[in-house]
Amino acid sequence: MELEVRHLRALCAIADTGSLRKAARQLGMSQPSLTTQLRRIENAIGGRLFWRELTGSRPTPLGHSVLCRARPIVAEMNALVTEARQEAGRTTGARLRVGSMGSQAMAGWLRRLRARFPDADPTIHIDVRADSLLQMVSDGHLDVAFVHEPEDAPPRVPDGVHRRVLVAREPQFVALPATHPAAAHPVVPLTDLATDQWMVDPALDGQEAALRRAFTAAGRTPRIVHGDYPTAADLVASAELVTPCRPTATPRPGLAIRPLLDDPLTLRLSLASRAEPATTDALFRDLRDSYVEAAWSSTAYRQWLLRNNSPLLPTRDAAPSTPPPVREASA
């Protein structure tokens, strides 16, 4: 097998994330596929490149040597692709490349961007890791990115990337079975869920650590399992577990969304770009209006905003004056 740039990119991803699972998600492939690819690369080179340990993967001495040569090649290829795309954009029309970690506000944001920039043809790239999106902005693969991260565990921001805070401290709510005793209350103490099994997505950096810190502060130890949040929603509705969720999350049958008492889990939301913040004013305003619209359409979040006199409230005129009814599973 001959080595290709995609193979070198895979090696860099494994080294950067320290995990085959995280690298596979970053590369948009399954972990078994990446494991097979790594085995073939090692066979082609003739030696082991990574030690596989319980805590992740780390380069062997041979791996370090290969990575030292691989990184400049990958960087040069990234630069070539970026410059080629920029040149193509100048000849075929402007494009607006938007990144996000996923949000109920994305549909409204894209709708507003298409209305504001009818010739820009906005495209969307979704990634669950803030670090990946910030690096794509730094490398010129994205023009802007909507990122969120645990308040006390900010990601590394590459040089030249500017961030503008949308919400400095947004609470995370909990999604729990509609039949759960705690669902009968408008606000749930974390300790009332201490015996429940919690699912977190390990690809979201800082999520599990933040949950453990919150339980430690409450004098409890959480029961945590790993999975992705689409799967978690199904398991919550089946009364198998509970999970942290965004306050703008959409309710579904069998599932209730409730705020946690004293907001022990929080996120910071921001817009990242290489451009100076002043040049992204229009993009930021459209994102803010879309986020307020999504927040104001959520029964649980709307009530939280009113109780806490949130900074989002002064711009709620961007949302419908009479919010549409939100169907929520009854407790």
CSV table of C-alpha atoms in Angstrom, one decimal:
chain,number,residue,atom,x,y,z
A,1,MET,CA,0.0,0.0,0.0
A,2,GLU,CA,1.3,3.5,-0.9
A,3,LEU,CA,0.8,6.2,1.6
A,4,GLU,CA,-1.5,9.1,0.6
A,5,VAL,CA,-2.2,12.5,2.2
A,6,ARG,CA,-5.4,11.1,3.7
A,7,HIS,CA,-3.3,8.5,5.6
A,8,LEU,CA,-1.0,11.2,7.0
A,9,ARG,CA,-4.0,13.3,7.9
A,10,ALA,CA,-5.4,10.3,9.9
A,11,LEU,CA,-2.1,9.9,11.8
A,12,CYS,CA,-2.1,13.6,12.7
A,13,ALA,CA,-5.7,13.4,13.9
A,14,ILE,CA,-4.9,10.4,16.1
A,15,ALA,CA,-1.9,12.2,17.6
A,16,ASP,CA,-3.8,15.5,18.1
A,17,THR,CA,-6.9,14.0,19.7
A,18,GLY,CA,-5.1,11.3,21.6
A,19,SER,CA,-7.8,8.8,20.8
A,20,LEU,CA,-8.9,6.7,17.9
A,21,ARG,CA,-12.5,7.3,18.7
A,22,LYS,CA,-12.2,11.1,18.7
A,23,ALA,CA,-10.0,11.1,15.6
A,24,ALA,CA,-12.5,8.9,13.8
A,25,ARG,CA,-15.3,11.4,14.6
A,26,GLN,CA,-13.1,14.3,13.5
A,27,LEU,CA,-12.4,12.6,10.2
A,28,GLY,CA,-16.0,11.6,9.6
A,29,MET,CA,-15.4,7.9,9.7
A,30,SER,CA,-16.1,5.0,12.0
A,31,GLN,CA,-13.6,3.9,14.6
A,32,PRO,CA,-13.3,0.3,13.2
A,33,SER,CA,-12.5,1.8,9.8
A,34,LEU,CA,-9.8,4.1,11.3
A,35,THR,CA,-8.4,1.2,13.3
A,36,THR,CA,-8.1,-0.9,10.1
A,37,GLN,CA,-6.6,2.0,8.2
A,38,LEU,CA,-4.0,2.5,11.0
A,39,ARG,CA,-3.1,-1.1,10.9
A,40,ARG,CA,-2.5,-0.9,7.1
A,41,ILE,CA,-0.4,2.2,7.5
A,42,GLU,CA,1.7,0.5,10.2
A,43,ASN,CA,2.1,-2.5,7.9
A,44,ALA,CA,3.2,-0.3,5.0
A,45,ILE,CA,5.7,1.5,7.2
A,46,GLY,CA,6.9,-1.6,9.0
A,47,GLY,CA,6.5,-0.6,12.6
A,48,ARG,CA,4.0,0.4,15.3
A,49,LEU,CA,3.2,4.1,15.3
A,50,PHE,CA,1.0,4.4,18.4
A,51,TRP,CA,0.8,2.7,21.7
A,52,ARG,CA,-2.9,1.8,22.5
A,53,GLU,CA,-3.6,2.4,26.1
A,54,LEU,CA,-6.7,2.6,28.4
A,55,THR,CA,-6.4,6.3,28.4
A,56,GLY,CA,-6.0,6.7,24.7
A,57,SER,CA,-3.3,6.5,22.0
A,58,ARG,CA,0.2,8.1,22.1
A,59,PRO,CA,2.9,8.0,19.4
A,60,THR,CA,5.8,5.5,19.6
A,61,PRO,CA,9.3,6.8,18.9
A,62,LEU,CA,8.7,5.7,15.3
A,63,GLY,CA,5.4,7.5,15.3
A,64,HIS,CA,7.0,10.7,16.5
A,65,SER,CA,9.5,10.5,13.6
A,66,VAL,CA,6.7,9.9,11.0
A,67,LEU,CA,4.6,12.7,12.4
A,68,CYS,CA,7.4,15.2,12.2
A,69,ARG,CA,7.5,14.6,8.4
A,70,ALA,CA,3.8,14.2,8.0
A,71,ARG,CA,2.6,17.4,9.6
A,72,PRO,CA,4.4,19.8,7.1
A,73,ILE,CA,3.0,17.7,4.2
A,74,VAL,CA,-0.6,17.9,5.6
A,75,ALA,CA,-0.1,21.7,6.3
A,76,GLU,CA,1.0,22.3,2.7
A,77,MET,CA,-1.9,20.3,1.3
A,78,ASN,CA,-4.3,22.2,3.5
A,79,ALA,CA,-2.8,25.5,2.3
A,80,LEU,CA,-3.0,24.4,-1.3
A,81,VAL,CA,-6.7,23.5,-1.0
A,82,THR,CA,-7.5,26.7,0.9
A,83,GLU,CA,-5.8,28.9,-1.7
A,84,ALA,CA,-7.5,26.9,-4.6
A,85,ARG,CA,-10.9,27.3,-3.0
A,86,GLN,CA,-10.3,31.0,-2.5
A,87,GLU,CA,-9.3,31.4,-6.1
A,88,ALA,CA,-12.4,29.4,-7.2
A,89,GLY,CA,-14.6,31.6,-5.0
A,90,ARG,CA,-13.2,34.7,-6.8
A,91,THR,CA,-14.1,33.3,-10.2
A,92,THR,CA,-17.4,31.5,-9.4
A,93,GLY,CA,-18.9,33.8,-6.8
A,94,ALA,CA,-18.6,34.3,-3.0
A,95,ARG,CA,-19.5,31.5,-0.6
A,96,LEU,CA,-20.2,31.8,3.1
A,97,ARG,CA,-18.9,28.8,5.0
A,98,VAL,CA,-20.6,28.4,8.4
A,99,GLY,CA,-19.7,25.9,11.1
A,100,SER,CA,-21.6,24.9,14.2
A,101,MET,CA,-21.7,22.3,17.0
A,102,GLY,CA,-25.4,21.9,16.3
A,103,SER,CA,-28.2,24.1,17.6
A,104,GLN,CA,-31.9,24.7,17.3
A,105,ALA,CA,-30.9,28.2,16.1
A,106,MET,CA,-29.2,27.0,13.0
A,107,ALA,CA,-32.2,26.8,10.7
A,108,GLY,CA,-33.2,30.4,11.6
A,109,TRP,CA,-29.6,31.6,11.2
A,110,LEU,CA,-29.1,30.1,7.7
A,111,ARG,CA,-32.5,31.5,6.7
A,112,ARG,CA,-31.4,35.0,7.8
A,113,LEU,CA,-28.0,34.7,6.1
A,114,ARG,CA,-29.5,33.6,2.8
A,115,ALA,CA,-31.8,36.6,3.0
A,116,ARG,CA,-29.0,39.0,3.8
A,117,PHE,CA,-26.4,37.5,1.4
A,118,PRO,CA,-28.5,36.1,-1.5
A,119,ASP,CA,-25.4,35.5,-3.7
A,120,ALA,CA,-23.3,34.0,-1.0
A,121,ASP,CA,-24.8,30.5,-1.0
A,122,PRO,CA,-24.2,29.7,2.7
A,123,THR,CA,-23.0,26.2,3.5
A,124,ILE,CA,-23.0,24.5,6.9
A,125,HIS,CA,-20.5,22.1,8.5
A,126,ILE,CA,-21.5,20.4,11.8
A,127,ASP,CA,-18.8,19.1,14.3
A,128,VAL,CA,-19.3,18.2,17.9
A,129,ARG,CA,-15.9,19.5,19.0
A,130,ALA,CA,-15.2,23.2,19.5
A,131,ASP,CA,-11.5,22.6,19.0
A,132,SER,CA,-12.1,21.2,15.5
A,133,LEU,CA,-14.3,24.1,14.4
A,134,LEU,CA,-11.9,26.7,15.7
A,135,GLN,CA,-9.0,25.1,13.8
A,136,MET,CA,-11.1,25.0,10.6
A,137,VAL,CA,-11.7,28.8,11.0
A,138,SER,CA,-7.9,29.2,11.6
A,139,ASP,CA,-7.1,27.2,8.5
A,140,GLY,CA,-9.5,29.1,6.4
A,141,HIS,CA,-11.9,26.2,5.8
A,142,LEU,CA,-14.7,28.1,7.6
A,143,ASP,CA,-15.6,31.8,7.6
A,144,VAL,CA,-17.4,31.7,11.0
A,145,ALA,CA,-18.3,29.0,13.5
A,146,PHE,CA,-20.8,28.9,16.3
A,147,VAL,CA,-19.2,27.1,19.2
A,148,HIS,CA,-20.1,26.4,22.8
A,149,GLU,CA,-18.0,24.9,25.6
A,150,PRO,CA,-18.2,24.3,29.4
A,151,GLU,CA,-17.7,27.6,31.2
A,152,ASP,CA,-14.7,26.4,33.2
A,153,ALA,CA,-13.0,24.4,30.4
A,154,PRO,CA,-12.5,26.7,27.4
A,155,PRO,CA,-10.9,25.2,24.2
A,156,ARG,CA,-7.6,26.3,22.8
A,157,VAL,CA,-8.1,29.2,20.5
A,158,PRO,CA,-5.6,29.3,17.5
A,159,ASP,CA,-3.7,32.5,16.9
A,160,GLY,CA,-5.6,34.9,14.6
A,161,VAL,CA,-9.1,33.6,15.6
A,162,HIS,CA,-11.4,36.1,17.2
A,163,ARG,CA,-14.4,35.1,19.4
A,164,ARG,CA,-17.5,37.2,20.2
A,165,VAL,CA,-19.5,36.0,23.1
A,166,LEU,CA,-23.2,35.4,22.4
A,167,VAL,CA,-24.2,34.0,25.9
A,168,ALA,CA,-21.5,34.2,28.6
A,169,ARG,CA,-23.3,31.7,30.9
A,170,GLU,CA,-26.1,29.5,29.6
A,171,PRO,CA,-27.5,26.8,31.8
A,172,GLN,CA,-27.7,23.2,30.7
A,173,PHE,CA,-30.9,21.5,31.5
A,174,VAL,CA,-31.7,17.8,32.0
A,175,ALA,CA,-33.7,15.5,29.8
A,176,LEU,CA,-35.4,12.9,31.9
A,177,PRO,CA,-38.3,10.4,31.4
A,178,ALA,CA,-41.7,12.0,31.6
A,179,THR,CA,-42.6,9.4,34.1
A,180,HIS,CA,-39.7,10.3,36.4
A,181,PRO,CA,-40.8,11.6,39.8
A,182,ALA,CA,-38.6,14.7,39.4
A,183,ALA,CA,-40.4,15.6,36.1
A,184,ALA,CA,-43.4,16.7,38.2
A,185,HIS,CA,-41.4,19.7,39.4
A,186,PRO,CA,-40.5,22.8,37.4
A,187,VAL,CA,-36.9,22.9,38.7
A,188,VAL,CA,-34.9,19.7,39.6
A,189,PRO,CA,-32.1,19.5,42.2
A,190,LEU,CA,-29.2,17.6,40.9
A,191,THR,CA,-29.2,15.4,44.0
A,192,ASP,CA,-32.7,14.2,43.0
A,193,LEU,CA,-31.0,12.5,40.0
A,194,ALA,CA,-28.0,11.1,41.9
A,195,THR,CA,-29.1,7.5,41.6
A,196,ASP,CA,-30.0,7.7,37.9
A,197,GLN,CA,-27.7,6.7,35.1
A,198,TRP,CA,-26.4,9.6,33.1
A,199,MET,CA,-25.3,9.4,29.5
A,200,VAL,CA,-22.7,11.9,28.1
A,201,ASP,CA,-21.1,12.1,24.7
A,202,PRO,CA,-17.3,11.6,25.3
A,203,ALA,CA,-16.5,13.5,22.1
A,204,LEU,CA,-17.7,16.7,23.7
A,205,ASP,CA,-14.6,17.8,25.5
A,206,GLY,CA,-15.3,18.9,29.1
A,207,GLN,CA,-18.8,17.5,29.3
A,208,GLU,CA,-18.1,14.5,31.5
A,209,ALA,CA,-15.6,16.4,33.7
A,210,ALA,CA,-18.2,19.2,34.3
A,211,LEU,CA,-20.8,16.7,35.3
A,212,ARG,CA,-18.5,15.0,37.7
A,213,ARG,CA,-17.5,18.3,39.2
A,214,ALA,CA,-21.1,19.3,39.8
A,215,PHE,CA,-21.9,16.0,41.5
A,216,THR,CA,-18.7,16.2,43.6
A,217,ALA,CA,-19.8,19.7,44.8
A,218,ALA,CA,-23.1,18.1,45.8
A,219,GLY,CA,-21.3,15.3,47.7
A,220,ARG,CA,-22.4,12.6,45.3
A,221,THR,CA,-20.8,10.3,42.7
A,222,PRO,CA,-22.6,10.1,39.3
A,223,ARG,CA,-23.3,6.9,37.4
A,224,ILE,CA,-22.1,7.8,33.9
A,225,VAL,CA,-22.2,5.9,30.6
A,226,HIS,CA,-21.0,7.0,27.2
A,227,GLY,CA,-23.0,7.5,24.0
A,228,ASP,CA,-24.2,10.1,21.5
A,229,TYR,CA,-27.1,12.4,22.2
A,230,PRO,CA,-29.4,11.2,19.5
A,231,THR,CA,-29.2,7.7,21.0
A,232,ALA,CA,-29.5,9.2,24.5
A,233,ALA,CA,-32.9,10.8,23.6
A,234,ASP,CA,-34.3,7.4,22.7
A,235,LEU,CA,-33.0,5.9,25.9
A,236,VAL,CA,-34.4,8.8,28.0
A,237,ALA,CA,-37.8,8.4,26.5
A,238,SER,CA,-37.6,4.7,27.3
A,239,ALA,CA,-36.9,5.5,31.0
A,240,GLU,CA,-33.4,4.0,30.9
A,241,LEU,CA,-31.4,7.1,31.8
A,242,VAL,CA,-31.1,10.9,32.0
A,243,THR,CA,-28.8,13.2,30.1
A,244,PRO,CA,-27.7,16.9,30.1
A,245,CYS,CA,-29.3,18.9,27.3
A,246,ARG,CA,-29.4,22.3,25.8
A,247,PRO,CA,-32.2,24.5,27.1
A,248,THR,CA,-33.4,25.0,23.5
A,249,ALA,CA,-33.8,21.3,23.0
A,250,THR,CA,-37.1,20.2,21.4
A,251,PRO,CA,-39.3,18.1,23.7
A,252,ARG,CA,-40.6,14.8,22.4
A,253,PRO,CA,-43.1,12.2,23.6
A,254,GLY,CA,-42.0,10.4,26.8
A,255,LEU,CA,-39.3,12.9,27.5
A,256,ALA,CA,-39.4,16.0,29.8
A,257,ILE,CA,-36.9,18.9,29.8
A,258,ARG,CA,-36.3,20.6,33.1
A,259,PRO,CA,-33.8,23.2,34.5
A,260,LEU,CA,-31.4,22.2,37.3
A,261,LEU,CA,-31.5,24.0,40.6
A,262,ASP,CA,-28.8,26.7,40.8
A,263,ASP,CA,-27.6,25.9,37.3
A,264,PRO,CA,-24.6,23.6,38.2
A,265,LEU,CA,-23.8,22.9,34.5
A,266,THR,CA,-23.2,25.9,32.2
A,267,LEU,CA,-21.9,26.7,28.7
A,268,ARG,CA,-20.4,29.7,27.0
A,269,LEU,CA,-21.7,30.4,23.4
A,270,SER,CA,-19.6,32.4,21.0
A,271,LEU,CA,-19.1,33.2,17.3
A,272,ALA,CA,-15.5,32.6,16.0
A,273,SER,CA,-14.0,34.1,12.9
A,274,ARG,CA,-10.6,35.2,11.5
A,275,ALA,CA,-12.1,38.6,10.7
A,276,GLU,CA,-12.1,41.4,13.2
A,277,PRO,CA,-15.3,41.4,15.3
A,278,ALA,CA,-16.6,44.6,13.7
A,279,THR,CA,-16.7,43.0,10.2
A,280,THR,CA,-18.9,40.2,11.5
A,281,ASP,CA,-21.5,42.5,13.1
A,282,ALA,CA,-24.3,41.4,10.6
A,283,LEU,CA,-23.5,37.7,11.1
A,284,PHE,CA,-23.5,38.1,14.8
A,285,ARG,CA,-26.8,40.0,14.9
A,286,ASP,CA,-28.5,37.3,12.7
A,287,LEU,CA,-27.1,34.6,15.0
A,288,ARG,CA,-28.4,36.4,18.1
A,289,ASP,CA,-31.8,37.0,16.6
A,290,SER,CA,-32.0,33.3,15.6
A,291,TYR,CA,-30.9,32.2,19.0
A,292,VAL,CA,-33.4,34.4,20.8
A,293,GLU,CA,-36.1,33.0,18.5
A,294,ALA,CA,-35.2,29.4,19.4
A,295,ALA,CA,-34.9,30.2,23.1
A,296,TRP,CA,-38.2,32.1,23.2
A,297,SER,CA,-39.9,29.1,21.5
A,298,SER,CA,-38.8,26.7,24.3
A,299,THR,CA,-41.3,26.7,27.2
A,300,ALA,CA,-38.7,25.6,29.8
A,301,TYR,CA,-36.0,28.0,28.6
A,302,ARG,CA,-38.5,30.9,28.2
A,303,GLN,CA,-39.5,30.5,31.8
A,304,TRP,CA,-35.9,30.4,32.9
A,305,LEU,CA,-35.1,33.5,31.0
A,306,LEU,CA,-37.9,35.4,32.7
A,307,ARG,CA,-37.0,34.2,36.2
A,308,ASN,CA,-33.3,35.1,35.7
A,309,ASN,CA,-33.7,38.4,33.9
A,310,SER,CA,-31.4,37.1,31.2
A,311,PRO,CA,-29.5,39.5,28.9
A,312,LEU,CA,-31.3,37.7,26.0
A,313,LEU,CA,-34.6,39.3,27.1
A,314,PRO,CA,-34.1,42.8,25.8
A,315,THR,CA,-33.9,41.4,22.2
A,316,ARG,CA,-36.8,39.2,22.5
A,317,ASP,CA,-38.7,41.4,20.0
A,318,ALA,CA,-36.7,39.4,17.4
A,319,ALA,CA,-38.9,36.5,18.5
A,320,PRO,CA,-42.6,36.3,18.0
A,321,SER,CA,-44.4,38.7,20.3
A,322,THR,CA,-46.7,35.8,21.2
A,323,PRO,CA,-44.5,32.7,21.3
A,324,PRO,CA,-46.0,29.7,19.4
A,325,PRO,CA,-47.3,26.9,21.7
A,326,VAL,CA,-44.7,24.3,22.4
A,327,ARG,CA,-45.9,20.7,22.8
A,328,GLU,CA,-44.2,19.2,25.8
A,329,ALA,CA,-44.6,15.7,27.2
A,330,SER,CA,-46.7,15.9,30.3
A,331,ALA,CA,-45.1,14.8,33.6
